[in-house]
CSV table of C-alpha atoms in Angstrom, one decimal:
chain,number,residue,atom,x,y,z
A,21,MET,CA,0.0,0.0,0.0
A,22,LYS,CA,2.8,2.4,0.8
A,23,GLY,CA,4.4,1.7,-2.6
A,24,PHE,CA,1.1,2.4,-4.2
A,25,ALA,CA,0.7,5.6,-2.3
A,26,ARG,CA,4.2,6.7,-3.3
A,27,LEU,CA,3.4,5.9,-7.0
A,28,ALA,CA,0.1,7.8,-6.7
A,29,LEU,CA,2.0,10.8,-5.2
A,30,VAL,CA,4.6,10.7,-8.0
A,31,GLY,CA,1.8,10.6,-10.6
A,32,LEU,CA,0.0,13.5,-9.0
A,33,LEU,CA,3.2,15.5,-8.9
A,34,ALA,CA,3.9,14.7,-12.5
A,35,LEU,CA,0.4,15.8,-13.5
A,36,THR,CA,0.8,19.0,-11.5
A,37,ALA,CA,4.2,19.7,-13.1
A,38,SER,CA,2.9,19.1,-16.6
A,39,GLY,CA,0.0,21.5,-15.9
A,40,ILE,CA,2.5,24.2,-14.8
A,41,ALA,CA,4.6,23.5,-17.9
A,42,ARG,CA,1.5,24.0,-20.1
A,43,ALA,CA,0.7,27.2,-18.3
A,44,ASP,CA,4.3,28.4,-18.8
A,45,GLU,CA,4.0,27.6,-22.5
A,46,MET,CA,1.0,30.0,-23.0
A,47,LEU,CA,1.9,32.8,-25.4
A,48,LYS,CA,0.6,36.3,-24.8
A,49,ALA,CA,-1.0,38.3,-27.6
A,50,LYS,CA,-2.8,41.6,-27.9
A,51,ILE,CA,-5.3,41.9,-30.7
A,52,GLY,CA,-6.6,45.3,-32.0
A,53,VAL,CA,-10.2,45.2,-33.0
A,54,LEU,CA,-13.4,47.2,-33.4
A,55,ARG,CA,-16.6,46.5,-31.5
A,56,LEU,CA,-18.3,45.4,-34.7
A,57,SER,CA,-19.9,42.1,-35.6
A,58,SER,CA,-17.5,41.9,-38.6
A,59,SER,CA,-15.0,40.6,-36.1
A,60,ALA,CA,-17.4,38.0,-34.6
A,61,PRO,CA,-14.9,35.1,-34.8
A,62,VAL,CA,-12.4,37.0,-32.6
A,63,PHE,CA,-15.1,37.4,-29.9
A,64,ILE,CA,-16.2,33.8,-30.2
A,65,ALA,CA,-12.6,32.5,-30.0
A,66,GLN,CA,-12.0,34.6,-26.9
A,67,ASP,CA,-15.2,33.9,-25.1
A,68,LYS,CA,-15.4,30.2,-25.8
A,69,GLY,CA,-11.7,29.7,-24.9
A,70,TYR,CA,-10.5,28.7,-28.4
A,71,PHE,CA,-7.5,31.0,-28.0
A,72,ARG,CA,-6.6,29.5,-24.6
A,73,GLU,CA,-7.0,26.0,-26.0
A,74,ALA,CA,-4.5,26.9,-28.7
A,75,GLY,CA,-2.0,28.0,-26.1
A,76,LEU,CA,-2.7,31.8,-26.2
A,77,ASP,CA,-3.3,34.3,-23.5
A,78,VAL,CA,-5.2,36.9,-25.5
A,79,GLU,CA,-6.0,40.5,-24.6
A,80,LEU,CA,-8.4,42.4,-26.9
A,81,LYS,CA,-7.8,46.1,-27.3
A,82,PHE,CA,-10.7,48.1,-28.8
A,83,PHE,CA,-10.5,51.0,-31.2
A,84,ASP,CA,-13.0,53.4,-32.8
A,85,ALA,CA,-11.6,53.3,-36.4
A,86,ALA,CA,-9.7,50.9,-38.6
A,87,GLN,CA,-6.6,52.9,-39.4
A,88,PRO,CA,-5.4,53.3,-35.8
A,89,ILE,CA,-5.3,49.5,-35.5
A,90,ALA,CA,-2.9,49.3,-38.4
A,91,VAL,CA,-0.7,52.0,-36.8
A,92,ALA,CA,-0.8,50.2,-33.4
A,93,THR,CA,0.1,46.9,-35.0
A,94,THR,CA,3.1,48.5,-36.7
A,95,SER,CA,4.3,50.2,-33.5
A,96,GLY,CA,3.9,47.0,-31.4
A,97,ASP,CA,1.1,48.4,-29.2
A,98,VAL,CA,-0.8,45.3,-30.4
A,99,ASP,CA,0.5,42.1,-31.9
A,100,PHE,CA,-2.2,41.5,-34.4
A,101,GLY,CA,-4.9,43.7,-36.0
A,102,VAL,CA,-8.3,42.4,-37.2
A,103,THR,CA,-10.2,45.1,-39.1
A,104,ALA,CA,-11.0,46.5,-42.5
A,105,PHE,CA,-8.5,47.2,-45.2
A,106,THR,CA,-7.6,50.9,-45.5
A,107,ALA,CA,-5.2,53.0,-47.6
A,108,GLY,CA,-3.2,53.6,-44.5
A,109,LEU,CA,-2.9,49.8,-43.9
A,110,TYR,CA,-1.7,49.2,-47.4
A,111,ASN,CA,0.8,52.1,-47.3
A,112,LEU,CA,2.3,50.6,-44.1
A,113,ALA,CA,2.3,47.1,-45.6
A,114,GLY,CA,3.9,48.5,-48.8
A,115,LYS,CA,6.8,49.7,-46.6
A,116,GLY,CA,7.2,46.3,-45.1
A,117,THR,CA,5.9,47.1,-41.7
A,118,LEU,CA,2.7,44.9,-41.9
A,119,LYS,CA,1.7,41.6,-43.5
A,120,VAL,CA,-1.7,40.1,-44.0
A,121,ILE,CA,-2.1,36.6,-42.7
A,122,GLY,CA,-5.8,35.8,-43.2
A,123,GLY,CA,-9.2,37.0,-44.3
A,124,MET,CA,-12.1,38.2,-42.1
A,125,SER,CA,-15.3,40.0,-43.1
A,126,ARG,CA,-16.6,40.4,-46.6
A,127,GLU,CA,-19.1,42.7,-48.2
A,128,LYS,CA,-21.5,40.2,-49.8
A,129,ALA,CA,-25.1,40.4,-51.1
A,130,GLY,CA,-27.6,39.4,-48.4
A,131,TYR,CA,-25.3,40.1,-45.5
A,132,PRO,CA,-25.9,43.7,-44.3
A,133,LEU,CA,-22.7,45.3,-43.0
A,134,ILE,CA,-21.9,48.8,-44.3
A,135,GLY,CA,-24.7,50.9,-45.5
A,136,TYR,CA,-25.4,54.1,-47.3
A,137,PHE,CA,-27.4,56.5,-45.1
A,138,ALA,CA,-29.0,59.8,-46.0
A,139,SER,CA,-29.9,62.7,-43.6
A,140,ASN,CA,-33.6,63.5,-43.4
A,141,ASN,CA,-33.2,66.8,-45.2
A,142,ALA,CA,-31.2,65.3,-48.0
A,143,TYR,CA,-33.7,62.4,-48.4
A,144,ALA,CA,-36.6,64.8,-48.6
A,145,ALA,CA,-34.7,66.8,-51.2
A,146,GLY,CA,-34.3,63.7,-53.5
A,147,LEU,CA,-31.5,61.5,-52.2
A,148,LYS,CA,-33.3,58.2,-52.4
A,149,THR,CA,-30.8,55.6,-53.7
A,150,PRO,CA,-27.0,55.0,-53.5
A,151,LYS,CA,-26.6,56.2,-57.1
A,152,ASP,CA,-27.9,59.6,-56.1
A,153,LEU,CA,-24.8,60.3,-53.9
A,154,ALA,CA,-23.0,62.2,-56.8
A,155,GLY,CA,-22.7,65.8,-55.8
A,156,LYS,CA,-23.5,65.2,-52.2
A,157,ARG,CA,-21.5,65.8,-49.0
A,158,VAL,CA,-20.8,62.3,-47.7
A,159,ALA,CA,-19.2,61.5,-44.3
A,160,VAL,CA,-16.6,58.7,-43.9
A,161,THR,CA,-14.2,57.9,-41.1
A,162,GLN,CA,-10.9,58.7,-43.0
A,163,VAL,CA,-9.6,59.3,-46.4
A,164,GLY,CA,-8.7,55.9,-48.0
A,165,SER,CA,-10.8,54.0,-45.4
A,166,SER,CA,-13.0,51.1,-46.3
A,167,PHE,CA,-16.0,53.5,-46.4
A,168,HIS,CA,-14.2,55.7,-48.9
A,169,TYR,CA,-13.2,52.7,-51.0
A,170,SER,CA,-16.9,51.5,-51.0
A,171,LEU,CA,-18.0,54.9,-52.2
A,172,GLY,CA,-15.4,54.7,-55.0
A,173,LEU,CA,-16.7,51.4,-56.1
A,174,LEU,CA,-20.2,52.8,-56.2
A,175,ALA,CA,-19.0,55.7,-58.3
A,176,ASP,CA,-17.4,53.2,-60.8
A,177,LYS,CA,-20.6,51.2,-60.9
A,178,TYR,CA,-22.9,54.1,-61.7
A,179,GLY,CA,-20.5,56.1,-63.9
A,180,PHE,CA,-19.9,59.2,-61.9
A,181,LYS,CA,-16.6,60.5,-60.7
A,182,LEU,CA,-15.5,60.1,-57.1
A,183,SER,CA,-14.4,63.7,-57.3
A,184,ASP,CA,-18.0,64.7,-57.9
A,185,VAL,CA,-18.7,63.6,-54.2
A,186,LYS,CA,-17.6,66.0,-51.4
A,187,VAL,CA,-16.0,63.4,-49.1
A,188,VAL,CA,-15.9,64.5,-45.5
A,189,PRO,CA,-13.5,62.6,-43.3
A,190,LEU,CA,-14.5,62.8,-39.7
A,191,GLN,CA,-12.0,60.4,-38.1
A,192,SER,CA,-14.5,58.1,-36.2
A,193,LEU,CA,-17.8,56.3,-36.6
A,194,SER,CA,-19.4,58.2,-33.8
A,195,ASN,CA,-18.4,61.6,-35.4
A,196,ALA,CA,-19.8,60.5,-38.8
A,197,ALA,CA,-23.1,59.4,-37.2
A,198,ALA,CA,-23.4,62.6,-35.3
A,199,ALA,CA,-22.8,64.7,-38.5
A,200,LEU,CA,-25.5,62.7,-40.3
A,201,LYS,CA,-28.0,63.3,-37.5
A,202,GLY,CA,-27.0,66.9,-37.2
A,203,GLU,CA,-27.6,67.5,-40.9
A,204,THR,CA,-24.1,68.8,-41.5
A,205,VAL,CA,-23.6,66.2,-44.2
A,206,ASP,CA,-26.1,64.8,-46.7
A,207,ALA,CA,-25.1,61.2,-46.2
A,208,ALA,CA,-22.7,58.8,-44.5
A,209,LEU,CA,-21.3,55.3,-45.0
A,210,LEU,CA,-21.7,53.5,-41.7
A,211,PRO,CA,-21.7,50.0,-40.3
A,212,ALA,CA,-25.2,48.7,-39.4
A,213,PRO,CA,-24.7,48.8,-35.6
A,214,THR,CA,-23.7,52.5,-35.7
A,215,ALA,CA,-26.5,53.5,-38.0
A,216,ARG,CA,-29.3,51.5,-36.5
A,217,PRO,CA,-30.1,53.8,-33.5
A,218,LEU,CA,-30.4,56.7,-36.0
A,219,ILE,CA,-32.8,54.7,-38.2
A,220,GLU,CA,-34.9,53.5,-35.3
A,221,THR,CA,-35.2,57.1,-33.9
A,222,GLY,CA,-35.9,58.7,-37.3
A,223,GLY,CA,-32.6,60.4,-37.4
A,224,ALA,CA,-31.6,59.1,-40.9
A,225,LYS,CA,-32.7,57.0,-43.8
A,226,LEU,CA,-31.2,53.8,-45.2
A,227,LEU,CA,-30.4,54.0,-48.9
A,228,GLY,CA,-28.9,50.5,-49.4
A,229,TRP,CA,-26.1,48.1,-48.5
A,230,VAL,CA,-22.6,48.0,-49.9
A,231,GLY,CA,-22.6,44.2,-50.2
A,232,ASP,CA,-25.7,44.3,-52.4
A,233,GLN,CA,-24.1,47.0,-54.7
A,234,THR,CA,-20.4,46.2,-54.8
A,235,PRO,CA,-19.2,43.0,-53.0
A,236,TRP,CA,-15.5,43.0,-51.8
A,237,GLN,CA,-13.0,41.6,-49.3
A,238,LEU,CA,-13.5,44.0,-46.4
A,239,GLY,CA,-11.5,42.7,-43.4
A,240,ALA,CA,-8.3,41.0,-42.7
A,241,VAL,CA,-6.0,39.6,-40.0
A,242,PHE,CA,-2.5,41.1,-40.0
A,243,GLY,CA,0.7,41.5,-38.0
A,244,SER,CA,4.1,43.1,-38.1
A,245,PRO,CA,7.1,41.1,-39.4
A,246,ARG,CA,8.5,41.0,-35.9
A,247,THR,CA,5.4,39.4,-34.6
A,248,LEU,CA,5.1,37.0,-37.6
A,249,ALA,CA,8.6,35.8,-37.0
A,250,ASN,CA,7.1,33.9,-34.0
A,251,LYS,CA,5.6,31.1,-36.1
A,252,ALA,CA,4.1,29.3,-33.1
A,253,LEU,CA,2.3,32.5,-32.1
A,254,VAL,CA,0.8,33.0,-35.6
A,255,SER,CA,-0.1,29.3,-36.1
A,256,ARG,CA,-1.9,29.2,-32.8
A,257,LEU,CA,-3.8,32.4,-33.5
A,258,LEU,CA,-4.9,31.2,-37.0
A,259,ALA,CA,-5.9,27.8,-35.7
A,260,ALA,CA,-8.2,29.4,-33.1
A,261,LEU,CA,-9.7,31.8,-35.5
A,262,VAL,CA,-10.4,29.2,-38.2
A,263,LYS,CA,-12.2,27.1,-35.5
A,264,ALA,CA,-14.3,30.2,-34.7
A,265,ASP,CA,-14.8,31.1,-38.4
A,266,ARG,CA,-16.3,27.7,-39.1
A,267,GLU,CA,-18.6,27.7,-36.1
A,268,TYR,CA,-19.8,31.2,-36.9
A,269,HIS,CA,-20.4,30.3,-40.5
A,270,ASP,CA,-22.1,26.9,-39.8
A,271,VAL,CA,-24.3,28.1,-36.9
A,272,ILE,CA,-25.2,31.8,-37.7
A,273,LEU,CA,-24.6,32.5,-41.4
A,274,ALA,CA,-26.1,29.2,-42.4
A,275,ALA,CA,-29.3,30.1,-40.6
A,276,MET,CA,-29.6,33.6,-42.0
A,277,LYS,CA,-32.7,34.6,-44.0
A,278,ASP,CA,-33.5,37.9,-45.6
A,279,GLY,CA,-30.3,39.4,-44.0
A,280,LYS,CA,-31.1,38.3,-40.4
A,281,SER,CA,-30.2,35.4,-38.2
A,282,PRO,CA,-33.0,33.7,-36.2
A,283,ILE,CA,-32.7,33.6,-32.4
A,284,ASP,CA,-33.0,29.9,-31.4
A,285,GLU,CA,-31.3,27.4,-29.2
A,286,LYS,CA,-28.5,26.9,-31.7
A,287,THR,CA,-27.7,30.5,-32.6
A,288,ARG,CA,-28.5,32.2,-29.3
A,289,PRO,CA,-25.1,31.3,-27.5
A,290,LEU,CA,-23.0,32.8,-30.3
A,291,LEU,CA,-25.3,35.8,-30.8
A,292,GLU,CA,-25.1,36.5,-27.1
A,293,ILE,CA,-21.3,36.5,-27.4
A,294,ILE,CA,-21.3,39.0,-30.3
A,295,ALA,CA,-23.8,41.2,-28.4
A,296,LYS,CA,-21.5,41.1,-25.3
A,297,TYR,CA,-18.4,42.3,-27.2
A,298,THR,CA,-20.2,44.8,-29.4
A,299,ASN,CA,-22.3,46.3,-26.6
A,300,LEU,CA,-25.5,45.7,-28.6
A,301,PRO,CA,-28.9,44.2,-27.7
A,302,LEU,CA,-29.3,40.7,-29.0
A,303,GLU,CA,-32.2,41.9,-31.3
A,304,GLN,CA,-29.8,44.3,-33.1
A,305,VAL,CA,-27.0,41.8,-33.6
A,306,VAL,CA,-29.2,39.5,-35.7
A,307,GLY,CA,-29.4,42.0,-38.5
A,308,ASN,CA,-25.7,42.7,-39.0
A,309,CYS,CA,-23.9,39.4,-39.1
A,310,ALA,CA,-21.1,39.9,-41.6
A,311,TYR,CA,-20.2,37.2,-44.1
A,312,ILE,CA,-16.9,35.5,-43.2
A,313,ASP,CA,-15.3,32.6,-45.1
A,314,PRO,CA,-15.6,29.4,-43.0
A,315,ASP,CA,-11.9,28.6,-43.6
A,316,GLY,CA,-10.6,32.1,-43.1
A,317,LYS,CA,-9.7,32.5,-46.7
A,318,LEU,CA,-8.7,35.8,-48.3
A,319,ASP,CA,-9.9,37.0,-51.7
A,320,VAL,CA,-6.4,37.7,-53.0
A,321,LYS,CA,-7.6,38.8,-56.4
A,322,ASN,CA,-9.8,41.4,-54.8
A,323,VAL,CA,-7.0,42.6,-52.5
A,324,ALA,CA,-4.9,43.2,-55.7
A,325,ASN,CA,-7.8,45.2,-57.2
A,326,GLN,CA,-8.1,47.3,-54.1
A,327,ILE,CA,-4.4,48.2,-54.1
A,328,SER,CA,-4.6,49.1,-57.8
A,329,TRP,CA,-7.7,51.3,-57.4
A,330,LEU,CA,-6.3,53.1,-54.3
A,331,GLN,CA,-3.0,53.7,-56.2
A,332,GLN,CA,-4.9,55.2,-59.1
A,333,GLN,CA,-6.7,57.5,-56.8
A,334,GLY,CA,-3.4,58.6,-55.2
A,335,PHE,CA,-4.4,57.2,-51.8
A,336,VAL,CA,-1.7,54.5,-51.8
A,337,ASP,CA,1.9,54.7,-52.7
A,338,LYS,CA,2.9,53.1,-56.0
A,339,GLY,CA,5.6,50.5,-56.5
A,340,PHE,CA,4.1,47.5,-54.8
A,341,ASP,CA,1.3,45.0,-55.3
A,342,ALA,CA,-0.6,42.3,-53.4
A,343,ASP,CA,2.4,40.0,-53.2
A,344,ALA,CA,4.2,42.6,-51.1
A,345,VAL,CA,1.5,42.8,-48.4
A,346,ILE,CA,0.5,39.1,-48.1
A,347,ALA,CA,2.3,36.5,-46.0
A,348,LYS,CA,2.0,33.6,-48.4
A,349,GLU,CA,3.0,31.0,-45.9
A,350,TYR,CA,-0.1,31.7,-43.9
A,351,VAL,CA,-2.7,33.0,-46.4
A,352,LYS,CA,-5.3,30.6,-47.9
A,353,PRO,CA,-6.3,32.3,-51.1
A,354,ASP,CA,-9.9,32.0,-52.2
């Protein structure tokens, strides 16, 4: 019995030691992100413990616009960024300070994400559809932002010049929403969660959704070369995100109908996680679930088109292409 007790004690000590070793092997990572449903897999991976299962101790750092996330990733304030492509992101990547390692949200028909919204006065004066934005004052977060690019795609589609639009960069989503409500601009491009309170209180009018007009690869996962040199860190992050991507796709997106997810026993747990991290009521989350590829793939061809278009507009430096900004060892092209 004494021998058995000693063996049991040795086994217990071994298990304890191995547990400590596993804890010591946890890699820390800060992820810069917006409080938007377009980053739902990040929230799912954090809340359901997928990052921790992959050996990561993750801290989420929240921002109010996409471009500051790219800057913070370059400076090392965060290790990874998960947000929309912007001209600023591409310029940093073109200088070799950022690399894209995966895809995230996409503008796709049937999945409301970014919308075109009119002020009440402009709507009453005839601004009824997205193609009517020519000649209007339109708020975006920043020059070269995803909102600005979406507006440019709309101009190309309907044959008017982007220069015909008075683009008003207001630096943040909250500022753009306030300008729309205050009638200091005619229209704004805003994500659904930011605009919904305005619509529900009669402060603005919805003109349409970007995904229905001009689908494109909106979001990405990226890091600095210094961070990406830690291959174990990157591999663990991507493994956790792909697990969350798949669950989000198969549970929420597969159930969507007419742009909304039902609230049922299957979808409720994930919708509640998204609501928690976006600070939105559950009933609002169901109508802005962005499309995300179930395998975290990136539409590389579209990224190349974005860079080319932004370079033509003078928003992005010339002399580089998609190959310069994508870490091919990690990216799964679509």
